[in-house]
Amino acid sequence: MTEPLVELEHEFSLDIDYDPSRWLELPPRWDTEEWQDIDAWTRSCAELFWRSYGQDPGESGIPFLAGVLRRLADAFAPEPFDTRVLLRMWEPTSMPLPVLAMVKPAQGDRVETLRFLVGAEDPEAVEPPVVESFRTEHLGEGLRTFRHLRQDYTPEVIAALRYAWRDEEVGADVVLWTATEDTARVIRAARDIEELAHKVSVAVWNLEPDDEESPDTAQ
């Protein structure tokens, strides 16, 4: 099988050791094999998810979930090679929660950059964000914020949860986030997102022409 040609901006990407019983990863748009028939992917995922849930989906269950997954794929499936998007799945009739992760080359002062990435001084926040230190084995000391954001054209606020780290060894900044008007979904997923944050690491690619091995995960 021919691999898709991807123009790399840098020589690393994200590795996320997620639990497939809780999370479903959206295929990136550059993965031409999946995106050639995204409707088949969404229906297959819907069938598998209903089967694992152990209940009869009836006539509408699978088409409904497949439609939800298609809309989420259209809205959130990543274009860049350095971004990944996971859906926190619950019951097949519940709306999944998208969680995004991105890695970029490190820039600027570490503290200032991490505070910017988590929105620590966000002027759109209803109240000053809660900023906490957050450490993981793979990425070291980072920051976490939870805040509510105003919207321009509606009185409803957005609940936003963000994590950010700098991998000093690789020279990369990593951010993990979710945002939605449904605060209850963020609260419901908060523990799972925290566990997911501990599973994120930076994978450094070996781009030597004669070496086709997988990337080594930077510890």
mmCIF file of N, CA and C in Angstrom, residues 17-93:
data_model
loop_
_atom_site.group_PDB
_atom_site.id
_atom_site.type_symbol
_atom_site.label_atom_id
_atom_site.label_comp_id
_atom_site.label_asym_id
_atom_site.label_seq_id
_atom_site.Cartn_x
_atom_site.Cartn_y
_atom_site.Cartn_z
ATOM 1 N N ASP A 17 -1.511 7.122 23.716
ATOM 2 C CA ASP A 17 -1.847 5.740 24.053
ATOM 3 C C ASP A 17 -3.235 5.715 24.706
ATOM 4 N N TYR A 18 -4.268 5.925 23.876
ATOM 5 C CA TYR A 18 -5.627 6.052 24.413
ATOM 6 C C TYR A 18 -6.336 4.705 24.517
ATOM 7 N N ASP A 19 -7.372 4.681 25.342
ATOM 8 C CA ASP A 19 -8.183 3.487 25.559
ATOM 9 C C ASP A 19 -9.271 3.438 24.488
ATOM 10 N N PRO A 20 -9.229 2.481 23.546
ATOM 11 C CA PRO A 20 -10.220 2.455 22.461
ATOM 12 C C PRO A 20 -11.626 2.116 22.921
ATOM 13 N N SER A 21 -11.793 1.664 24.159
ATOM 14 C CA SER A 21 -13.142 1.430 24.661
ATOM 15 C C SER A 21 -13.822 2.736 25.073
ATOM 16 N N ARG A 22 -13.044 3.798 25.219
ATOM 17 C CA ARG A 22 -13.591 5.107 25.598
ATOM 18 C C ARG A 22 -13.430 6.156 24.502
ATOM 19 N N TRP A 23 -12.393 6.000 23.689
ATOM 20 C CA TRP A 23 -12.053 7.035 22.718
ATOM 21 C C TRP A 23 -12.088 6.490 21.302
ATOM 22 N N LEU A 24 -12.533 7.339 20.393
ATOM 23 C CA LEU A 24 -12.521 7.035 18.961
ATOM 24 C C LEU A 24 -11.755 8.154 18.265
ATOM 25 N N GLU A 25 -10.731 7.795 17.495
ATOM 26 C CA GLU A 25 -9.936 8.826 16.820
ATOM 27 C C GLU A 25 -10.496 9.112 15.435
ATOM 28 N N LEU A 26 -10.672 10.394 15.145
ATOM 29 C CA LEU A 26 -11.108 10.787 13.812
ATOM 30 C C LEU A 26 -9.945 10.644 12.835
ATOM 31 N N PRO A 27 -10.204 10.086 11.665
ATOM 32 C CA PRO A 27 -9.117 9.963 10.689
ATOM 33 C C PRO A 27 -8.722 11.329 10.157
ATOM 34 N N PRO A 28 -7.428 11.597 10.030
ATOM 35 C CA PRO A 28 -7.003 12.892 9.475
ATOM 36 C C PRO A 28 -7.335 12.991 7.998
ATOM 37 N N ARG A 29 -7.510 14.197 7.542
ATOM 38 C CA ARG A 29 -7.918 14.402 6.149
ATOM 39 C C ARG A 29 -6.844 13.990 5.156
ATOM 40 N N TRP A 30 -5.559 13.979 5.593
ATOM 41 C CA TRP A 30 -4.511 13.555 4.661
ATOM 42 C C TRP A 30 -4.445 12.042 4.519
ATOM 43 N N ASP A 31 -5.199 11.300 5.361
ATOM 44 C CA ASP A 31 -5.238 9.838 5.236
ATOM 45 C C ASP A 31 -6.239 9.495 4.139
ATOM 46 N N THR A 32 -5.748 9.464 2.918
ATOM 47 C CA THR A 32 -6.653 9.328 1.781
ATOM 48 C C THR A 32 -7.424 8.017 1.790
ATOM 49 N N GLU A 33 -6.853 6.979 2.383
ATOM 50 C CA GLU A 33 -7.536 5.684 2.393
ATOM 51 C C GLU A 33 -8.847 5.777 3.165
ATOM 52 N N GLU A 34 -8.841 6.455 4.329
ATOM 53 C CA GLU A 34 -10.057 6.607 5.111
ATOM 54 C C GLU A 34 -10.999 7.629 4.471
ATOM 55 N N TRP A 35 -10.456 8.750 3.997
ATOM 56 C CA TRP A 35 -11.308 9.828 3.512
ATOM 57 C C TRP A 35 -11.868 9.583 2.120
ATOM 58 N N GLN A 36 -11.393 8.573 1.423
ATOM 59 C CA GLN A 36 -12.004 8.245 0.145
ATOM 60 C C GLN A 36 -13.440 7.778 0.332
ATOM 61 N N ASP A 37 -13.732 7.183 1.486
ATOM 62 C CA ASP A 37 -15.101 6.765 1.768
ATOM 63 C C ASP A 37 -15.370 6.960 3.255
ATOM 64 N N ILE A 38 -15.471 8.216 3.670
ATOM 65 C CA ILE A 38 -15.664 8.521 5.076
ATOM 66 C C ILE A 38 -17.009 8.006 5.582
ATOM 67 N N ASP A 39 -18.002 7.923 4.704
ATOM 68 C CA ASP A 39 -19.304 7.409 5.131
ATOM 69 C C ASP A 39 -19.213 5.937 5.537
ATOM 70 N N ALA A 40 -18.384 5.168 4.820
ATOM 71 C CA ALA A 40 -18.197 3.761 5.204
ATOM 72 C C ALA A 40 -17.511 3.678 6.565
ATOM 73 N N TRP A 41 -16.553 4.575 6.809
ATOM 74 C CA TRP A 41 -15.870 4.598 8.110
ATOM 75 C C TRP A 41 -16.848 4.916 9.235
ATOM 76 N N THR A 42 -17.682 5.927 9.051
ATOM 77 C CA THR A 42 -18.612 6.312 10.107
ATOM 78 C C THR A 42 -19.636 5.204 10.376
ATOM 79 N N ARG A 43 -20.109 4.559 9.322
ATOM 80 C CA ARG A 43 -21.092 3.490 9.537
ATOM 81 C C ARG A 43 -20.444 2.284 10.224
ATOM 82 N N SER A 44 -19.228 1.931 9.806
ATOM 83 C CA SER A 44 -18.530 0.816 10.441
ATOM 84 C C SER A 44 -18.297 1.093 11.924
ATOM 85 N N CYS A 45 -17.867 2.312 12.257
ATOM 86 C CA CYS A 45 -17.653 2.667 13.662
ATOM 87 C C CYS A 45 -18.954 2.616 14.441
ATOM 88 N N ALA A 46 -20.038 3.096 13.827
ATOM 89 C CA ALA A 46 -21.336 3.074 14.501
ATOM 90 C C ALA A 46 -21.788 1.643 14.774
ATOM 91 N N GLU A 47 -21.601 0.765 13.805
ATOM 92 C CA GLU A 47 -21.989 -0.639 13.996
ATOM 93 C C GLU A 47 -21.168 -1.287 15.111
ATOM 94 N N LEU A 48 -19.857 -1.049 15.098
ATOM 95 C CA LEU A 48 -18.995 -1.639 16.122
ATOM 96 C C LEU A 48 -19.313 -1.093 17.502
ATOM 97 N N PHE A 49 -19.601 0.215 17.572
ATOM 98 C CA PHE A 49 -19.879 0.810 18.869
ATOM 99 C C PHE A 49 -21.191 0.288 19.444
ATOM 100 N N TRP A 50 -22.226 0.168 18.617
ATOM 101 C CA TRP A 50 -23.492 -0.387 19.102
ATOM 102 C C TRP A 50 -23.312 -1.838 19.538
ATOM 103 N N ARG A 51 -22.510 -2.596 18.783
ATOM 104 C CA ARG A 51 -22.272 -3.991 19.129
ATOM 105 C C ARG A 51 -21.568 -4.097 20.489
ATOM 106 N N SER A 52 -20.575 -3.246 20.727
ATOM 107 C CA SER A 52 -19.867 -3.284 22.002
ATOM 108 C C SER A 52 -20.747 -2.799 23.144
ATOM 109 N N TYR A 53 -21.722 -1.945 22.839
ATOM 110 C CA TYR A 53 -22.628 -1.441 23.868
ATOM 111 C C TYR A 53 -23.602 -2.513 24.331
ATOM 112 N N GLY A 54 -23.883 -3.498 23.470
ATOM 113 C CA GLY A 54 -24.686 -4.645 23.877
ATOM 114 C C GLY A 54 -26.170 -4.445 23.877
ATOM 115 N N GLN A 55 -26.656 -3.454 23.143
ATOM 116 C CA GLN A 55 -28.089 -3.240 23.044
ATOM 117 C C GLN A 55 -28.518 -3.173 21.588
ATOM 118 N N ASP A 56 -29.802 -3.464 21.356
ATOM 119 C CA ASP A 56 -30.335 -3.434 20.004
ATOM 120 C C ASP A 56 -30.445 -1.983 19.531
ATOM 121 N N PRO A 57 -29.805 -1.630 18.430
ATOM 122 C CA PRO A 57 -29.880 -0.242 17.959
ATOM 123 C C PRO A 57 -31.193 0.105 17.280
ATOM 124 N N GLY A 58 -32.009 -0.917 16.984
ATOM 125 C CA GLY A 58 -33.228 -0.650 16.246
ATOM 126 C C GLY A 58 -32.918 -0.195 14.830
ATOM 127 N N GLU A 59 -33.932 0.379 14.163
ATOM 128 C CA GLU A 59 -33.740 0.796 12.774
ATOM 129 C C GLU A 59 -32.947 2.089 12.650
ATOM 130 N N SER A 60 -33.053 2.956 13.662
ATOM 131 C CA SER A 60 -32.460 4.287 13.528
ATOM 132 C C SER A 60 -31.136 4.458 14.266
ATOM 133 N N GLY A 61 -30.787 3.519 15.157
ATOM 134 C CA GLY A 61 -29.614 3.716 16.006
ATOM 135 C C GLY A 61 -28.319 3.876 15.244
ATOM 136 N N ILE A 62 -28.059 2.952 14.316
ATOM 137 C CA ILE A 62 -26.797 3.000 13.577
ATOM 138 C C ILE A 62 -26.753 4.198 12.626
ATOM 139 N N PRO A 63 -27.797 4.456 11.831
ATOM 140 C CA PRO A 63 -27.754 5.649 10.979
ATOM 141 C C PRO A 63 -27.611 6.949 11.779
ATOM 142 N N PHE A 64 -28.253 7.014 12.935
ATOM 143 C CA PHE A 64 -28.146 8.224 13.761
ATOM 144 C C PHE A 64 -26.706 8.451 14.200
ATOM 145 N N LEU A 65 -26.072 7.412 14.766
ATOM 146 C CA LEU A 65 -24.706 7.559 15.255
ATOM 147 C C LEU A 65 -23.742 7.805 14.097
ATOM 148 N N ALA A 66 -23.956 7.114 12.976
ATOM 149 C CA ALA A 66 -23.095 7.349 11.812
ATOM 150 C C ALA A 66 -23.198 8.796 11.345
ATOM 151 N N GLY A 67 -24.399 9.359 11.400
ATOM 152 C CA GLY A 67 -24.581 10.758 11.014
ATOM 153 C C GLY A 67 -23.872 11.705 11.967
ATOM 154 N N VAL A 68 -23.932 11.401 13.263
ATOM 155 C CA VAL A 68 -23.225 12.216 14.253
ATOM 156 C C VAL A 68 -21.723 12.179 13.990
ATOM 157 N N LEU A 69 -21.187 10.985 13.751
ATOM 158 C CA LEU A 69 -19.753 10.843 13.502
ATOM 159 C C LEU A 69 -19.342 11.559 12.218
ATOM 160 N N ARG A 70 -20.198 11.521 11.208
ATOM 161 C CA ARG A 70 -19.872 12.213 9.955
ATOM 162 C C ARG A 70 -19.813 13.715 10.173
ATOM 163 N N ARG A 71 -20.757 14.260 10.930
ATOM 164 C CA ARG A 71 -20.744 15.702 11.193
ATOM 165 C C ARG A 71 -19.512 16.101 12.006
ATOM 166 N N LEU A 72 -19.147 15.280 12.978
ATOM 167 C CA LEU A 72 -17.958 15.571 13.774
ATOM 168 C C LEU A 72 -16.688 15.452 12.933
ATOM 169 N N ALA A 73 -16.660 14.465 12.037
ATOM 170 C CA ALA A 73 -15.504 14.318 11.152
ATOM 171 C C ALA A 73 -15.374 15.531 10.235
ATOM 172 N N ASP A 74 -16.482 15.981 9.679
ATOM 173 C CA ASP A 74 -16.450 17.157 8.809
ATOM 174 C C ASP A 74 -15.976 18.392 9.564
ATOM 175 N N ALA A 75 -16.381 18.504 10.835
ATOM 176 C CA ALA A 75 -16.072 19.702 11.613
ATOM 177 C C ALA A 75 -14.678 19.677 12.222
ATOM 178 N N PHE A 76 -14.203 18.482 12.637
ATOM 179 C CA PHE A 76 -13.005 18.435 13.472
ATOM 180 C C PHE A 76 -11.845 17.610 12.918
ATOM 181 N N ALA A 77 -12.068 16.777 11.914
ATOM 182 C CA ALA A 77 -10.961 15.941 11.421
ATOM 183 C C ALA A 77 -9.788 16.823 11.021
ATOM 184 N N PRO A 78 -8.595 16.519 11.522
ATOM 185 C CA PRO A 78 -7.470 17.438 11.334
ATOM 186 C C PRO A 78 -6.910 17.454 9.925
ATOM 187 N N GLU A 79 -6.509 18.649 9.507
ATOM 188 C CA GLU A 79 -5.761 18.818 8.266
ATOM 189 C C GLU A 79 -4.265 18.623 8.494
ATOM 190 N N PRO A 80 -3.674 19.288 9.507
ATOM 191 C CA PRO A 80 -2.218 19.197 9.677
ATOM 192 C C PRO A 80 -1.773 17.837 10.184
ATOM 193 N N PHE A 81 -0.536 17.504 9.871
ATOM 194 C CA PHE A 81 0.041 16.241 10.298
ATOM 195 C C PHE A 81 0.292 16.216 11.799
ATOM 196 N N ASP A 82 0.407 17.404 12.419
ATOM 197 C CA ASP A 82 0.777 17.472 13.833
ATOM 198 C C ASP A 82 -0.419 17.591 14.769
ATOM 199 N N THR A 83 -1.635 17.348 14.283
ATOM 200 C CA THR A 83 -2.842 17.454 15.101
ATOM 201 C C THR A 83 -3.590 16.125 15.098
ATOM 202 N N ARG A 84 -4.113 15.758 16.276
ATOM 203 C CA ARG A 84 -4.938 14.558 16.388
ATOM 204 C C ARG A 84 -6.214 14.917 17.132
ATOM 205 N N VAL A 85 -7.308 14.235 16.777
ATOM 206 C CA VAL A 85 -8.608 14.514 17.378
ATOM 207 C C VAL A 85 -9.240 13.208 17.837
ATOM 208 N N LEU A 86 -9.592 13.155 19.114
ATOM 209 C CA LEU A 86 -10.239 11.994 19.708
ATOM 210 C C LEU A 86 -11.636 12.374 20.172
ATOM 211 N N LEU A 87 -12.563 11.441 20.068
ATOM 212 C CA LEU A 87 -13.920 11.635 20.571
ATOM 213 C C LEU A 87 -14.107 10.798 21.824
ATOM 214 N N ARG A 88 -14.525 11.431 22.917
ATOM 215 C CA ARG A 88 -14.911 10.669 24.113
ATOM 216 C C ARG A 88 -16.309 10.139 23.874
ATOM 217 N N MET A 89 -16.417 8.813 23.774
ATOM 218 C CA MET A 89 -17.683 8.165 23.470
ATOM 219 C C MET A 89 -18.330 7.678 24.764
ATOM 220 N N TRP A 90 -19.642 7.849 24.836
ATOM 221 C CA TRP A 90 -20.407 7.308 25.962
ATOM 222 C C TRP A 90 -21.464 6.350 25.408
ATOM 223 N N GLU A 91 -22.711 6.565 25.750
ATOM 224 C CA GLU A 91 -23.775 5.764 25.163
ATOM 225 C C GLU A 91 -23.917 6.144 23.687
ATOM 226 N N PRO A 92 -24.376 5.201 22.855
ATOM 227 C CA PRO A 92 -24.483 5.507 21.419
ATOM 228 C C PRO A 92 -25.444 6.642 21.099
ATOM 229 N N THR A 93 -26.355 6.958 22.039
ATOM 230 C CA THR A 93 -27.296 8.048 21.810
ATOM 231 C C THR A 93 -26.819 9.370 22.391
#
